[in-house]
Amino acid sequence: MVDVTIQYANIYVSKIRQSIDFYRDIVGLELQFTDEEHGYASFNAGSIRLGLAEVGMSQDNLTGRHTGVGFCTGDLEQTYAEWVDRGVEFSMKPEHQPWGGFMAMFADPDGNVSYLDQPDVVHSG
């Protein structure tokens, strides 16, 4: 069987410039490519690339949703505190999950919800 990997994940946004600023300056991802004329940007996000795709008003139902995209950090509490200081809005503070994870939930300027996770923390409870 041939190995299959995930290389890209896209998040739909309404304003590409505002979203580039958020994911570069607030989240801290490295901007890899941008084409604002066509409403697209991509970031180096570790082993995958995170794409931002600007959608028109007729597709605004694609923004403001739970993305299922997880951002991993080695120190959730420190990253959470830094991002709060930078203005990130969290809908869930860092919490140990019943299944063993340690995570928080945040939203970008379009209301797209992602999670911030510290994957090496195991909590039994």
Short mmCIF file of C-alpha atoms in Angstrom, two decimals:
data_model
loop_
_atom_site.label_atom_id
_atom_site.label_comp_id
_atom_site.label_asym_id
_atom_site.label_seq_id
_atom_site.Cartn_x
_atom_site.Cartn_y
_atom_site.Cartn_z
CA MET A 1 0.00 0.00 0.00
CA VAL A 2 1.26 3.48 -0.88
CA ASP A 3 1.66 5.90 2.04
CA VAL A 4 -0.88 8.70 2.04
CA THR A 5 -0.33 11.90 4.01
CA ILE A 6 -2.23 15.12 4.56
CA GLN A 7 -0.36 18.11 3.17
CA TYR A 8 -2.96 20.87 3.19
CA ALA A 9 -5.82 22.10 5.31
CA ASN A 10 -7.84 25.13 4.21
CA ILE A 11 -9.80 27.60 6.30
CA TYR A 12 -12.34 29.80 4.53
CA VAL A 13 -12.19 33.51 5.36
CA SER A 14 -14.02 36.68 4.36
CA LYS A 15 -11.06 39.10 4.36
CA ILE A 16 -7.76 37.63 3.25
CA ARG A 17 -5.55 40.51 4.50
CA GLN A 18 -7.09 40.48 7.98
CA SER A 19 -6.71 36.71 8.16
CA ILE A 20 -3.10 36.76 6.95
CA ASP A 21 -2.31 39.25 9.72
CA PHE A 22 -4.04 37.06 12.32
CA TYR A 23 -2.38 33.76 11.40
CA ARG A 24 1.05 35.34 10.84
CA ASP A 25 1.23 37.98 13.58
CA ILE A 26 -1.00 36.52 16.29
CA VAL A 27 -0.76 32.75 15.82
CA GLY A 28 2.86 32.97 14.65
CA LEU A 29 2.79 30.88 11.47
CA GLU A 30 5.33 31.49 8.71
CA LEU A 31 3.68 32.95 5.60
CA GLN A 32 4.80 30.85 2.66
CA PHE A 33 2.75 32.18 -0.26
CA THR A 34 0.18 34.87 -0.84
CA ASP A 35 -1.97 35.92 -3.78
CA GLU A 36 -4.30 38.55 -2.38
CA GLU A 37 -5.69 39.30 -5.85
CA HIS A 38 -7.14 35.79 -5.95
CA GLY A 39 -7.81 35.61 -2.20
CA TYR A 40 -5.37 32.89 -1.18
CA ALA A 41 -2.48 32.49 1.23
CA SER A 42 -0.60 29.53 2.61
CA PHE A 43 1.47 29.10 5.74
CA ASN A 44 4.13 26.64 6.85
CA ALA A 45 2.43 24.84 9.73
CA GLY A 46 4.87 22.09 10.61
CA SER A 47 4.26 18.95 8.59
CA ILE A 48 1.33 20.49 6.68
CA ARG A 49 0.49 23.75 4.97
CA LEU A 50 -2.44 25.79 6.20
CA GLY A 51 -4.27 27.57 3.40
CA LEU A 52 -6.58 30.54 3.71
CA ALA A 53 -9.15 30.86 0.95
CA GLU A 54 -11.24 34.01 0.69
CA VAL A 55 -14.87 33.35 -0.17
CA GLY A 56 -17.45 35.70 -1.60
CA MET A 57 -20.69 36.79 0.02
CA SER A 58 -22.57 33.98 -1.72
CA GLN A 59 -20.38 31.48 0.16
CA ASP A 60 -20.35 33.19 3.55
CA ASN A 61 -21.82 30.03 5.08
CA LEU A 62 -18.30 28.57 4.79
CA THR A 63 -16.93 31.01 7.39
CA GLY A 64 -17.60 31.15 11.11
CA ARG A 65 -17.60 27.39 11.62
CA HIS A 66 -15.68 24.82 13.59
CA THR A 67 -12.73 23.97 11.36
CA GLY A 68 -11.53 20.83 13.10
CA VAL A 69 -8.00 22.22 12.70
CA GLY A 70 -5.77 21.72 15.71
CA PHE A 71 -2.69 23.79 16.53
CA CYS A 72 -0.19 21.98 18.75
CA THR A 73 2.14 23.53 21.30
CA GLY A 74 4.63 22.20 23.82
CA ASP A 75 3.20 24.45 26.57
CA LEU A 76 -0.53 25.07 26.30
CA GLU A 77 -0.82 27.35 29.31
CA GLN A 78 2.02 29.63 28.15
CA THR A 79 0.77 29.78 24.55
CA TYR A 80 -2.78 30.43 25.78
CA ALA A 81 -1.57 33.35 27.94
CA GLU A 82 0.49 34.82 25.07
CA TRP A 83 -2.40 34.57 22.60
CA VAL A 84 -4.87 36.12 25.09
CA ASP A 85 -2.41 39.03 25.46
CA ARG A 86 -2.42 39.37 21.65
CA GLY A 87 -6.21 39.56 21.57
CA VAL A 88 -7.21 36.01 20.62
CA GLU A 89 -10.72 35.16 21.80
CA PHE A 90 -11.04 31.74 23.40
CA SER A 91 -14.40 30.02 23.77
CA MET A 92 -12.86 27.37 26.01
CA LYS A 93 -9.95 27.89 28.40
CA PRO A 94 -7.31 25.14 28.69
CA GLU A 95 -9.00 22.04 30.06
CA HIS A 96 -8.04 18.43 30.57
CA GLN A 97 -10.38 16.30 28.49
CA PRO A 98 -11.97 13.02 29.63
CA TRP A 99 -10.20 11.21 26.79
CA GLY A 100 -6.79 12.42 28.04
CA GLY A 101 -6.12 15.54 26.00
CA PHE A 102 -5.31 19.06 27.18
CA MET A 103 -6.83 21.71 24.93
CA ALA A 104 -8.45 25.13 24.47
CA MET A 105 -10.73 26.46 21.71
CA PHE A 106 -10.28 29.80 19.93
CA ALA A 107 -11.75 31.77 17.04
CA ASP A 108 -10.13 33.76 14.24
CA PRO A 109 -11.51 37.13 13.04
CA ASP A 110 -14.18 35.33 10.94
CA GLY A 111 -15.33 33.24 13.90
CA ASN A 112 -13.69 30.07 12.54
CA VAL A 113 -13.11 27.88 15.58
CA SER A 114 -9.93 25.83 15.96
CA TYR A 115 -8.31 24.19 18.92
CA LEU A 116 -4.98 24.64 20.65
CA ASP A 117 -3.62 21.39 22.03
CA GLN A 118 -0.71 20.12 24.08
CA PRO A 119 -0.56 16.57 22.73
CA ASP A 120 1.95 15.07 25.13
CA VAL A 121 -0.18 15.71 28.22
CA VAL A 122 -2.13 12.67 29.30
CA HIS A 123 -4.76 13.06 31.97
CA SER A 124 -6.70 10.19 33.38
CA GLY A 125 -9.81 11.15 35.13
#
